[in-house]
mmCIF file with all atom_site columns, C-alpha atoms in Angstrom:
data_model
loop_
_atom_site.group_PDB
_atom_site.id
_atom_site.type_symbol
_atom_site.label_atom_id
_atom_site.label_alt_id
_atom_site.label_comp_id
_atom_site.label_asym_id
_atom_site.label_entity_id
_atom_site.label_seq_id
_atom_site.pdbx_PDB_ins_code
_atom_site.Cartn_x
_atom_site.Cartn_y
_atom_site.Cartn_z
_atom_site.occupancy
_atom_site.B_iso_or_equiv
_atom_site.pdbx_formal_charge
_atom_site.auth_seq_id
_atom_site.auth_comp_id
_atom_site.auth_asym_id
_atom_site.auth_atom_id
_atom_site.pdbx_PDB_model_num
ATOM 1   C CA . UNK V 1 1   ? -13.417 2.890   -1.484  1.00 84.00 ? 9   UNK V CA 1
ATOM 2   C CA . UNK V 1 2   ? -9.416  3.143   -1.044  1.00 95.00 ? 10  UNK V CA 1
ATOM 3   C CA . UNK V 1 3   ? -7.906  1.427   -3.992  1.00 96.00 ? 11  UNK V CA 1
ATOM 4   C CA . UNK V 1 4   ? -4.597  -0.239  -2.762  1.00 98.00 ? 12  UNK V CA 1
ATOM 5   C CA . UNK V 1 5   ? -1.734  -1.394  -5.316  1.00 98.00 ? 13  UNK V CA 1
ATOM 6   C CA . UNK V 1 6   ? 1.318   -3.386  -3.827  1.00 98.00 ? 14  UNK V CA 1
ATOM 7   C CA . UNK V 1 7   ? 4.039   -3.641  -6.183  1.00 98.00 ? 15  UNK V CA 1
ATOM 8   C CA . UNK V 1 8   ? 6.839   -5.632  -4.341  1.00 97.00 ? 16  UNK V CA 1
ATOM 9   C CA . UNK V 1 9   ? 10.218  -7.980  -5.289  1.00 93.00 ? 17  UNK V CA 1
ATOM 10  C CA . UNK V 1 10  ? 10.531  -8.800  -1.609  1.00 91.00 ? 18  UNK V CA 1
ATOM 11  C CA . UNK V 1 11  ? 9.080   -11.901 -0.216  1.00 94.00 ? 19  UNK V CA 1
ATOM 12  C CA . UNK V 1 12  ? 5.258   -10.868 1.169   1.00 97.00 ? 20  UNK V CA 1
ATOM 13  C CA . UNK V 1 13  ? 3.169   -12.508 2.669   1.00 98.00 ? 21  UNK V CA 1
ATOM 14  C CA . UNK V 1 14  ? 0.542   -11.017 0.238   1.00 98.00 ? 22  UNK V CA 1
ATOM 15  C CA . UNK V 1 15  ? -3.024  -12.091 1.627   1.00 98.00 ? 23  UNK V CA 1
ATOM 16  C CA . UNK V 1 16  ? -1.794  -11.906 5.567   1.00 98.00 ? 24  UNK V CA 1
ATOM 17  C CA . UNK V 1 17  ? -0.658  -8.099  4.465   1.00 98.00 ? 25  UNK V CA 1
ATOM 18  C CA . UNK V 1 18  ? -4.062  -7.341  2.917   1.00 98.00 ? 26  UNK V CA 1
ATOM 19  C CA . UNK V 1 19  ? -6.229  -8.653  5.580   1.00 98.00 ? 27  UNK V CA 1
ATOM 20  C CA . UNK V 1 20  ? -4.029  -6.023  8.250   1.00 98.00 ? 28  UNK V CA 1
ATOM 21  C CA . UNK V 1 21  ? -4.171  -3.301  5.965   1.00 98.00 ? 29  UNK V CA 1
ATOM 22  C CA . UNK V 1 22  ? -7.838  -3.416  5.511   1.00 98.00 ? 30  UNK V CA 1
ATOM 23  C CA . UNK V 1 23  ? -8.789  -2.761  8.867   1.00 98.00 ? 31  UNK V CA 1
ATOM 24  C CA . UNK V 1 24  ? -5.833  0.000   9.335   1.00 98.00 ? 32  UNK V CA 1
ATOM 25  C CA . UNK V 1 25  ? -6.981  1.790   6.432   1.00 98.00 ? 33  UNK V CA 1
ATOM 26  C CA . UNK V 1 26  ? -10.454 1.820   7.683   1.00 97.00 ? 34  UNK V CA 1
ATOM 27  C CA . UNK V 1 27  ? -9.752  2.894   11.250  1.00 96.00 ? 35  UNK V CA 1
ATOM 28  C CA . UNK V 1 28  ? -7.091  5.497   10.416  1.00 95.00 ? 36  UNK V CA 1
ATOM 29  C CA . UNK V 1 29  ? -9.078  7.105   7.323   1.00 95.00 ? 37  UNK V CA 1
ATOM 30  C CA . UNK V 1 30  ? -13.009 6.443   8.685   1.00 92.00 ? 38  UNK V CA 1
ATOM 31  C CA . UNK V 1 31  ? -14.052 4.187   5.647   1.00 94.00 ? 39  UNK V CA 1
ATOM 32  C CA . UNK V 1 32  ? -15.157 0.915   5.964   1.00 96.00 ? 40  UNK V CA 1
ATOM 33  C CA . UNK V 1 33  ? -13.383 -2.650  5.812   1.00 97.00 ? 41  UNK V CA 1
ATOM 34  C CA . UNK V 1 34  ? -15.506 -4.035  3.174   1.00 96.00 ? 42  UNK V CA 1
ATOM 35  C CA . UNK V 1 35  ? -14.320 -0.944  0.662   1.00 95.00 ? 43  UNK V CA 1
ATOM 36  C CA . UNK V 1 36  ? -10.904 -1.697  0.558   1.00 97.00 ? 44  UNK V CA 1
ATOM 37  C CA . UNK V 1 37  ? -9.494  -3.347  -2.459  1.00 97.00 ? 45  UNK V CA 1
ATOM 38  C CA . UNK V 1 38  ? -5.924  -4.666  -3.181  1.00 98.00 ? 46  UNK V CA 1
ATOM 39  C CA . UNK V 1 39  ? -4.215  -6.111  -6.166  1.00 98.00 ? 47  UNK V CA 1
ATOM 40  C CA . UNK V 1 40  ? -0.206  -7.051  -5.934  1.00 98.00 ? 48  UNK V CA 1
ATOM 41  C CA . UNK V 1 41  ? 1.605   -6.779  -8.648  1.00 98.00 ? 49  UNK V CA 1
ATOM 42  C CA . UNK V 1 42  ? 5.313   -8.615  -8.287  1.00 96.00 ? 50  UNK V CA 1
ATOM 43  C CA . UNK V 1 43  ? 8.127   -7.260  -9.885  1.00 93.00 ? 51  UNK V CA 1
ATOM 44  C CA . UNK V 1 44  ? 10.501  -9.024  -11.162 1.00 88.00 ? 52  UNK V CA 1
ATOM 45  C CA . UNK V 1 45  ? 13.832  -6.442  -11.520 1.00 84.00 ? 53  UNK V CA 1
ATOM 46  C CA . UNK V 1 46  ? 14.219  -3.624  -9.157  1.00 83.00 ? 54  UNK V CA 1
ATOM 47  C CA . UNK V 1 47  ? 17.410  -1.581  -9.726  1.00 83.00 ? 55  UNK V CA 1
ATOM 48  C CA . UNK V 1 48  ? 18.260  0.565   -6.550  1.00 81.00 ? 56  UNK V CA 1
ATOM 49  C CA . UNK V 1 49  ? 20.783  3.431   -7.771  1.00 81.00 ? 57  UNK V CA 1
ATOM 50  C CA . UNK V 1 50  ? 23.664  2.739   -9.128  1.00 82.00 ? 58  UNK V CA 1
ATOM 51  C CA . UNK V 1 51  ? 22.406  -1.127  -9.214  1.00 78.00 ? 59  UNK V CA 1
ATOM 52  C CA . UNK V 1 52  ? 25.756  -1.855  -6.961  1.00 70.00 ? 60  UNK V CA 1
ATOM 53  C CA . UNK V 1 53  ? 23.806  -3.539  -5.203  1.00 68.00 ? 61  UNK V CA 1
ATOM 54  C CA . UNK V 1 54  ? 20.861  -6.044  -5.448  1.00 74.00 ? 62  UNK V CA 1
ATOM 55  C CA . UNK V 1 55  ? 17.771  -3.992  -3.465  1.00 79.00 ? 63  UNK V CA 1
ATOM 56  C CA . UNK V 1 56  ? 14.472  -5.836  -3.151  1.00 90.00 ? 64  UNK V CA 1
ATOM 57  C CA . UNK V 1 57  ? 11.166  -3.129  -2.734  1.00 93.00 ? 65  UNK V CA 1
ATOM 58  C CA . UNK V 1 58  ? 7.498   -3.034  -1.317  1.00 97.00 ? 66  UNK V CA 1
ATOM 59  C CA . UNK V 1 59  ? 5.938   0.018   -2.339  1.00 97.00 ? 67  UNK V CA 1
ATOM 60  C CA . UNK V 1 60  ? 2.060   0.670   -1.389  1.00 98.00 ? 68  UNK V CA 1
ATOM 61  C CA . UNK V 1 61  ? -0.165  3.341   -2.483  1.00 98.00 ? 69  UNK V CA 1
ATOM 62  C CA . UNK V 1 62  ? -3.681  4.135   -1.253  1.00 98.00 ? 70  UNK V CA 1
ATOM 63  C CA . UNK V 1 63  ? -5.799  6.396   -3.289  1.00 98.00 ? 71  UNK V CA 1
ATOM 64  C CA . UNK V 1 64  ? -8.921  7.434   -1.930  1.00 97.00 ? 72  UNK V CA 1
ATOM 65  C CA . UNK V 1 65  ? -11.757 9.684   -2.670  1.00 93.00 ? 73  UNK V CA 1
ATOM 66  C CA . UNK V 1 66  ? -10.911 13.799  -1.803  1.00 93.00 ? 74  UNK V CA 1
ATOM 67  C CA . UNK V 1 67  ? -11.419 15.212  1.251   1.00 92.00 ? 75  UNK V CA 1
ATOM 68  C CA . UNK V 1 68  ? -8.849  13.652  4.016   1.00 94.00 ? 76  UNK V CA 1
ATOM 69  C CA . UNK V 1 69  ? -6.648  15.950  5.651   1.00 95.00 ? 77  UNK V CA 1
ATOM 70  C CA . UNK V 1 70  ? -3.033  15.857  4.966   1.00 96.00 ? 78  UNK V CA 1
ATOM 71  C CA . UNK V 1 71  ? -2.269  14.797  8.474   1.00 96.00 ? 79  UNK V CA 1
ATOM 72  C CA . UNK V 1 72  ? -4.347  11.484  8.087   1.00 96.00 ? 80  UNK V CA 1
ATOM 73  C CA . UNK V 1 73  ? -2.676  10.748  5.035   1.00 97.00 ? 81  UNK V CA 1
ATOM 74  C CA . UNK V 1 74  ? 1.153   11.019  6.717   1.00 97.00 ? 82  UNK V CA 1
ATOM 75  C CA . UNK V 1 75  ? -0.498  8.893   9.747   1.00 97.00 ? 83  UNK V CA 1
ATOM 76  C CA . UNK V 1 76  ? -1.514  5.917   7.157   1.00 98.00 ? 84  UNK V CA 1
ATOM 77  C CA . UNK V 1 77  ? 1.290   5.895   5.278   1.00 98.00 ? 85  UNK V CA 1
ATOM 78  C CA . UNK V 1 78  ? 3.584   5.512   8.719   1.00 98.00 ? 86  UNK V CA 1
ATOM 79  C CA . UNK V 1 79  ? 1.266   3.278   9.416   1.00 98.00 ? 87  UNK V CA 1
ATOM 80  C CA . UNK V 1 80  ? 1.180   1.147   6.563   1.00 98.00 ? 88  UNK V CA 1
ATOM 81  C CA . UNK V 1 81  ? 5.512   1.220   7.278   1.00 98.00 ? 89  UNK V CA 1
ATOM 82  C CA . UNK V 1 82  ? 5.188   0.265   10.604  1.00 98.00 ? 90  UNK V CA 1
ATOM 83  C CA . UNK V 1 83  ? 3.011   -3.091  9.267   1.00 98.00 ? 91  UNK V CA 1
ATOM 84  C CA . UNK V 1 84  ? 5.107   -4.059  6.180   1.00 98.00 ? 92  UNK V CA 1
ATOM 85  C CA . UNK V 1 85  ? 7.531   -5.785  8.212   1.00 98.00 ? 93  UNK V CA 1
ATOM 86  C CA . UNK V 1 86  ? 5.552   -7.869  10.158  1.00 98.00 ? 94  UNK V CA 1
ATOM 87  C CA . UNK V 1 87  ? 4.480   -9.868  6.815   1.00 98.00 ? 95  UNK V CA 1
ATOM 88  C CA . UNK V 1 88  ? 7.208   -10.025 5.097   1.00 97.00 ? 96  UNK V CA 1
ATOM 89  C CA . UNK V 1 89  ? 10.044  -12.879 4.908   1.00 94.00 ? 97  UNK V CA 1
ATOM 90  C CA . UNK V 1 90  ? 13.158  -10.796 5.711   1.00 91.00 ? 98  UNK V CA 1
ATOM 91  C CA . UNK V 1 91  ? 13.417  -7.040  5.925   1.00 91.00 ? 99  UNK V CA 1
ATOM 92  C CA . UNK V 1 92  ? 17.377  -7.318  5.476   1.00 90.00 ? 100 UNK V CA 1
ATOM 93  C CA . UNK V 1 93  ? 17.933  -4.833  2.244   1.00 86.00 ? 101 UNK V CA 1
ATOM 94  C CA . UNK V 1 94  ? 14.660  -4.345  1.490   1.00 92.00 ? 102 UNK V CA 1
ATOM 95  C CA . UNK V 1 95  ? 13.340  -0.652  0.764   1.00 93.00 ? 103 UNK V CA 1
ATOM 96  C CA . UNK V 1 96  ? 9.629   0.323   1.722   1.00 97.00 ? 104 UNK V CA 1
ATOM 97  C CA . UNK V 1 97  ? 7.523   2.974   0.484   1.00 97.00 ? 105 UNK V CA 1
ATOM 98  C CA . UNK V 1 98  ? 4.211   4.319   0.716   1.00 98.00 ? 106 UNK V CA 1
ATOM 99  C CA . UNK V 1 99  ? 2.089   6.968   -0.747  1.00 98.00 ? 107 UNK V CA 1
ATOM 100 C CA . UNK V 1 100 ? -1.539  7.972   0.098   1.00 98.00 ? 108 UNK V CA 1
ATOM 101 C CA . UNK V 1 101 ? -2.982  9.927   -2.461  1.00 97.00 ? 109 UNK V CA 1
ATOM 102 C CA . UNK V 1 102 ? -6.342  11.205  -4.016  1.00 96.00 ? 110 UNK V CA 1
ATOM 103 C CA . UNK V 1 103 ? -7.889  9.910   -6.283  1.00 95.00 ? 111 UNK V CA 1
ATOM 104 C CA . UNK V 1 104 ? -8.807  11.891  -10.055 1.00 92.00 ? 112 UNK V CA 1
ATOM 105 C CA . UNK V 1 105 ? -12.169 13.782  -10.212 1.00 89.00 ? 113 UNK V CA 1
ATOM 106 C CA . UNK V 1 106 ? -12.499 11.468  -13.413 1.00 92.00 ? 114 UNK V CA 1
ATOM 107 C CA . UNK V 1 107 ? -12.667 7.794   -10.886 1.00 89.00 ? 115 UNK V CA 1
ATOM 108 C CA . UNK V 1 108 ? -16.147 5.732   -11.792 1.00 88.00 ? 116 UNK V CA 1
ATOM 109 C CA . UNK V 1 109 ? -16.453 3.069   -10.466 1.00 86.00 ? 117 UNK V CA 1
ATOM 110 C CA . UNK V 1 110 ? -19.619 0.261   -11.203 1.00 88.00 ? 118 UNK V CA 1
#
């Protein structure tokens, strides 16, 4: 079920990243491997702020469906900080960021 957007300007080793998170996700949040889904989306200007300098970002959010406990949420999203760096290219200057959140009453899915 957790629905997992990357949106990154750092070199990522995009499909190595996935197939970590997956099973992280799954372990630390009791859903299954097979119901975790993740696009990337690159972006192509990040200004950091006062754009002095040039800042390259990974920023992952999990949504998933209600009912997790705060707690779980702040251990997948240290989690999900502690594996960024391990996939990507440099970490030198590069901000990370993630948010777990719950999904909208109004998510369908078919």
């Amino acid at each position: 079920m957790p629905q997992i957007t990357v949106d990154y300007s750092a070199p990522l080793d995009r499909r190595g990243f996935a197939l970590a998170l997956h099973p992280l996700v799954a372990e630390t949040v009791d859903t299954q491997v097979d119901a975790c889904k993740t696009r990337f989306r690159e972006v192509e200007e990040t200004v950091v702020g006062d754009g002095a300098t040039e800042g390259a970002t990974v920023h992952v959010e999990i949504a998933l469906l209600p009912g997790r406990t705060e707690e779980a949420k702040a251990r997948l999203a240290e989690a999900v900080l502690d594996l960024l760096p391990h996939h990507l290219k440099t970490t030198d200057g590069v901000l990370l960021f993630a948010e777990v959140r719950e999904l909208d009453a109004s998510y369908r899915k078919r």
